[in-house]
Amino acid sequence: AQTVTQSQPEMSVQEAETVTLSCTYDTSESDYYLFWYKQPPSRQMILVIRQEAYKQQNATENRFSVNFQKAAKSFSLKISDSQLGDAAMYFCAYRSAEGAQKLVFGQGTRLTINP
Amino acid sequence: DVKVTQSSRYLVKRTGEKVFLECVQDMDHENMFWYRQDPGLGLRLIYFSYDVKMKEKGDIPEGYSVSREKKERFSLILESASTNQTSMYLCASSLYLGAYGYTFGSGTRLTVV
């Protein structure tokens, strides 16, 4: 079974600085998808960014980018120019490209932005 | 705007009660999921459904059941609520195929007293 691990329960960063959230996963599959979700205090889970395992190029979405290391099974999220609105729980998630296609989540990282 | 709607944002129930958590999506998605979210544990899958009247157990199905009589609606049932089922419950839906993640509801925080 696949597992996802986020080893940083909490992180904090100064406004306008850059922060990197870590995620590692374990799988024997070669084709899969990886996601970062954001959950602000409103509780609504929001998709931040996704990566397809067969793509070498790291995904980027505005201030958010990932460092995808397939051999190392690592998928970190970098947030540049941090803003107060980035404060939230961040979850890393894995989805197989086949089968039931359920999402497997990490434990989450709570990100605090200091003004 | 596409939506997954959970019927209650907060719910307080007594031990032993039968509890229904309702979820409705308007995106014609095949897959629907129920997760519970607990601090330090992330989101854990309770049940999922990939078609009407179909259901599959997730990682923590004990004490729960589900019903999917219509494509747009997926209900989570706590047959006899217990205090260890106090948690945040999140419903989600997705297309059957494709590289996309889920669309989530805004969660139901259930307290069993």
CSV table of C-alpha atoms in Angstrom, one decimal:
chain,number,residue,atom,x,y,z
A,1,ALA,CA,0.0,0.0,0.0
A,2,GLN,CA,1.1,3.5,-0.7
A,3,THR,CA,2.1,5.8,2.1
A,4,VAL,CA,2.7,9.6,2.3
A,5,THR,CA,4.8,11.2,5.0
A,6,GLN,CA,5.1,14.9,5.9
A,7,SER,CA,7.8,15.1,8.6
A,8,GLN,CA,7.1,18.8,9.5
A,9,PRO,CA,4.0,19.2,11.6
A,10,GLU,CA,4.5,22.9,11.8
A,11,MET,CA,6.4,25.5,9.8
A,12,SER,CA,6.6,29.3,10.0
A,13,VAL,CA,8.0,31.9,7.7
A,14,GLN,CA,8.2,35.7,7.5
A,15,GLU,CA,6.0,37.4,5.1
A,16,ALA,CA,7.6,37.8,1.6
A,17,GLU,CA,10.1,35.1,2.4
A,18,THR,CA,10.3,31.6,0.7
A,19,VAL,CA,9.4,28.4,2.5
A,20,THR,CA,9.6,24.8,1.5
A,21,LEU,CA,7.3,22.0,2.8
A,22,SER,CA,8.6,18.4,2.6
A,23,CYS,CA,6.8,15.3,1.5
A,24,THR,CA,8.0,11.8,0.8
A,25,TYR,CA,6.0,8.8,-0.4
A,26,ASP,CA,6.4,5.1,-0.8
A,27,THR,CA,5.1,3.2,-3.9
A,28,SER,CA,6.0,0.4,-6.2
A,29,GLU,CA,4.0,2.0,-9.1
A,30,SER,CA,5.6,3.8,-11.9
A,31,ASP,CA,2.6,5.9,-13.0
A,32,TYR,CA,0.8,8.1,-10.5
A,33,TYR,CA,-0.1,11.7,-9.6
A,34,LEU,CA,1.0,13.9,-6.7
A,35,PHE,CA,-0.9,16.8,-5.2
A,36,TRP,CA,-0.6,19.6,-2.7
A,37,TYR,CA,-3.8,20.7,-1.1
A,38,LYS,CA,-4.3,23.8,1.1
A,39,GLN,CA,-6.8,23.9,3.9
A,40,PRO,CA,-7.3,27.4,5.4
A,41,PRO,CA,-9.4,28.0,8.6
A,42,SER,CA,-12.5,27.9,6.5
A,43,ARG,CA,-11.8,24.2,6.1
A,44,GLN,CA,-12.3,24.2,2.4
A,45,MET,CA,-9.6,22.0,0.8
A,46,ILE,CA,-8.1,23.8,-2.2
A,47,LEU,CA,-5.9,22.2,-4.8
A,48,VAL,CA,-2.6,24.1,-5.0
A,49,ILE,CA,-0.6,22.1,-7.5
A,50,ARG,CA,-0.4,18.7,-9.1
A,51,GLN,CA,2.4,16.7,-10.7
A,52,GLU,CA,2.2,13.8,-13.1
A,53,ALA,CA,4.9,11.2,-12.4
A,54,TYR,CA,5.8,10.6,-16.0
A,55,LYS,CA,6.6,14.3,-16.5
A,56,GLN,CA,10.2,15.3,-15.7
A,57,GLN,CA,9.4,19.0,-15.5
A,58,ASN,CA,8.5,20.3,-12.1
A,59,ALA,CA,5.0,21.9,-12.0
A,60,THR,CA,4.6,25.6,-11.1
A,61,GLU,CA,1.5,27.7,-10.4
A,62,ASN,CA,2.4,31.3,-9.8
A,63,ARG,CA,4.2,31.5,-6.5
A,64,PHE,CA,3.9,27.8,-5.9
A,65,SER,CA,6.3,25.3,-7.4
A,66,VAL,CA,7.4,21.7,-6.6
A,67,ASN,CA,10.6,19.8,-6.6
A,68,PHE,CA,9.7,16.4,-7.8
A,69,GLN,CA,12.5,13.8,-7.3
A,70,LYS,CA,11.0,10.5,-8.6
A,71,ALA,CA,13.9,8.3,-7.7
A,72,ALA,CA,14.1,9.6,-4.2
A,73,LYS,CA,10.2,9.6,-3.9
A,74,SER,CA,10.2,13.2,-2.8
A,75,PHE,CA,7.7,15.9,-3.6
A,76,SER,CA,8.4,19.2,-1.8
A,77,LEU,CA,6.4,22.4,-2.2
A,78,LYS,CA,8.1,25.8,-2.4
A,79,ILE,CA,6.1,28.9,-1.7
A,80,SER,CA,7.8,32.1,-2.8
A,81,ASP,CA,7.0,35.6,-1.6
A,82,SER,CA,4.8,34.2,1.2
A,83,GLN,CA,1.6,36.1,1.9
A,84,LEU,CA,-0.6,36.2,5.0
A,85,GLY,CA,-3.3,34.4,3.0
A,86,ASP,CA,-1.0,31.4,2.6
A,87,ALA,CA,-1.4,30.5,6.2
A,88,ALA,CA,-3.1,27.1,6.3
A,89,MET,CA,-2.7,23.4,6.7
A,90,TYR,CA,-1.0,21.9,3.7
A,91,PHE,CA,-1.5,18.3,2.7
A,92,CYS,CA,0.6,16.2,0.3
A,93,ALA,CA,-1.4,13.5,-1.5
A,94,TYR,CA,-0.8,10.5,-3.8
A,95,ARG,CA,-3.1,9.0,-6.4
A,96,SER,CA,-2.5,5.9,-8.4
A,97,ALA,CA,-3.0,6.2,-12.2
A,98,GLU,CA,-4.9,2.9,-12.1
A,99,GLY,CA,-7.3,1.1,-9.9
A,100,ALA,CA,-9.6,2.8,-7.5
A,101,GLN,CA,-7.8,6.2,-7.8
A,102,LYS,CA,-8.3,7.1,-4.2
A,103,LEU,CA,-6.1,9.8,-2.7
A,104,VAL,CA,-3.6,8.9,0.0
A,105,PHE,CA,-2.8,11.9,2.3
A,106,GLY,CA,0.1,12.8,4.5
A,107,GLN,CA,-0.3,14.0,8.0
A,108,GLY,CA,-0.3,17.7,7.1
A,109,THR,CA,1.9,20.7,7.8
A,110,ARG,CA,0.6,23.8,9.5
A,111,LEU,CA,2.1,26.9,7.9
A,112,THR,CA,2.2,30.1,9.9
A,113,ILE,CA,3.1,33.4,8.1
A,114,ASN,CA,4.6,36.0,10.4
A,115,PRO,CA,3.9,39.7,9.4
B,1,ASP,CA,-19.2,27.0,-9.9
B,2,VAL,CA,-18.9,23.3,-9.2
B,3,LYS,CA,-19.8,22.2,-5.7
B,4,VAL,CA,-19.7,19.5,-3.2
B,5,THR,CA,-22.2,20.2,-0.5
B,6,GLN,CA,-22.2,18.7,3.0
B,7,SER,CA,-25.5,19.1,4.8
B,8,SER,CA,-24.2,20.1,8.2
B,9,ARG,CA,-21.2,22.2,9.2
B,10,TYR,CA,-21.4,21.3,12.9
B,11,LEU,CA,-23.2,18.4,14.5
B,12,VAL,CA,-23.6,17.2,18.1
B,13,LYS,CA,-24.9,13.7,18.7
B,14,ARG,CA,-25.3,11.4,21.7
B,15,THR,CA,-23.5,8.1,22.1
B,16,GLY,CA,-25.5,5.3,20.6
B,17,GLU,CA,-27.5,7.5,18.1
B,18,LYS,CA,-27.7,6.6,14.5
B,19,VAL,CA,-26.1,9.5,12.5
B,20,PHE,CA,-26.4,10.4,8.8
B,21,LEU,CA,-23.9,12.7,7.1
B,22,GLU,CA,-25.1,13.7,3.7
B,23,CYS,CA,-23.0,14.8,0.7
B,24,VAL,CA,-24.2,16.0,-2.7
B,25,GLN,CA,-22.2,17.0,-5.8
B,26,ASP,CA,-23.4,18.7,-8.9
B,27,MET,CA,-20.5,17.8,-11.3
B,28,ASP,CA,-21.7,14.4,-12.5
B,29,HIS,CA,-18.6,12.8,-11.0
B,30,GLU,CA,-18.5,9.0,-10.9
B,31,ASN,CA,-16.3,8.8,-7.7
B,32,MET,CA,-17.3,9.9,-4.3
B,33,PHE,CA,-15.3,9.6,-1.0
B,34,TRP,CA,-15.7,10.0,2.7
B,35,TYR,CA,-12.6,10.8,4.8
B,36,ARG,CA,-12.2,11.7,8.4
B,37,GLN,CA,-9.6,14.2,9.5
B,38,ASP,CA,-7.8,14.1,12.8
B,39,PRO,CA,-4.9,16.2,14.1
B,40,GLY,CA,-1.5,14.5,13.3
B,41,LEU,CA,-3.2,11.8,11.3
B,42,GLY,CA,-4.1,13.7,8.2
B,43,LEU,CA,-7.1,12.5,6.2
B,44,ARG,CA,-8.0,8.8,6.3
B,45,LEU,CA,-10.4,7.1,3.9
B,46,ILE,CA,-13.5,5.6,5.3
B,47,TYR,CA,-15.4,4.5,2.2
B,48,PHE,CA,-15.6,5.3,-1.4
B,49,SER,CA,-18.0,4.7,-4.3
B,50,TYR,CA,-17.2,4.6,-8.0
B,51,ASP,CA,-20.8,4.1,-9.2
B,52,VAL,CA,-24.4,4.1,-8.0
B,53,LYS,CA,-25.0,1.4,-5.5
B,54,MET,CA,-21.3,0.5,-5.5
B,55,LYS,CA,-19.1,0.9,-2.5
B,56,GLU,CA,-15.6,-0.1,-1.4
B,57,LYS,CA,-14.1,-0.1,2.1
B,58,GLY,CA,-11.3,2.4,2.7
B,59,ASP,CA,-8.7,2.2,5.4
B,60,ILE,CA,-10.9,2.7,8.5
B,61,PRO,CA,-14.5,1.4,7.7
B,62,GLU,CA,-15.2,-0.1,11.1
B,63,GLY,CA,-18.3,1.5,12.7
B,64,TYR,CA,-19.4,3.1,9.4
B,65,SER,CA,-21.6,2.3,6.4
B,66,VAL,CA,-22.5,4.2,3.3
B,67,SER,CA,-25.3,4.5,0.8
B,68,ARG,CA,-25.3,5.7,-2.8
B,69,GLU,CA,-28.7,5.5,-4.3
B,70,LYS,CA,-28.2,8.3,-6.8
B,71,LYS,CA,-25.1,9.4,-8.6
B,72,GLU,CA,-25.0,12.8,-7.0
B,73,ARG,CA,-25.5,11.8,-3.4
B,74,PHE,CA,-23.3,9.8,-1.0
B,75,SER,CA,-24.3,9.3,2.6
B,76,LEU,CA,-22.1,8.2,5.5
B,77,ILE,CA,-23.9,6.4,8.3
B,78,LEU,CA,-22.7,5.9,11.9
B,79,GLU,CA,-24.9,3.0,13.0
B,80,SER,CA,-24.3,3.6,16.7
B,81,ALA,CA,-22.2,6.7,17.3
B,82,SER,CA,-19.3,6.5,19.8
B,83,THR,CA,-17.1,9.2,21.3
B,84,ASN,CA,-14.1,7.9,19.3
B,85,GLN,CA,-16.0,9.0,16.2
B,86,THR,CA,-15.8,12.6,17.2
B,87,SER,CA,-13.9,14.1,14.2
B,88,MET,CA,-14.0,16.2,11.1
B,89,TYR,CA,-15.6,14.4,8.2
B,90,LEU,CA,-14.9,15.5,4.6
B,91,CYS,CA,-16.7,14.4,1.5
B,92,ALA,CA,-15.1,14.6,-1.9
B,93,SER,CA,-15.8,13.7,-5.5
B,94,SER,CA,-13.7,13.1,-8.7
B,95,LEU,CA,-13.9,12.0,-12.3
B,96,TYR,CA,-13.3,8.3,-12.7
B,97,LEU,CA,-10.4,8.7,-15.1
B,98,GLY,CA,-7.8,11.5,-15.4
B,99,ALA,CA,-5.1,13.2,-13.6
B,100,TYR,CA,-7.2,15.5,-11.5
B,101,GLY,CA,-7.6,15.5,-7.8
B,102,TYR,CA,-10.7,15.8,-5.8
B,103,THR,CA,-13.3,18.5,-5.2
B,104,PHE,CA,-14.0,18.7,-1.5
B,105,GLY,CA,-17.0,19.7,0.6
B,106,SER,CA,-16.3,22.1,3.5
B,107,GLY,CA,-16.6,19.4,6.1
B,108,THR,CA,-18.8,18.4,9.0
B,109,ARG,CA,-17.4,18.6,12.5
B,110,LEU,CA,-19.1,15.9,14.5
B,111,THR,CA,-19.0,15.7,18.2
B,112,VAL,CA,-20.3,12.6,20.0
B,113,VAL,CA,-21.1,13.2,23.7
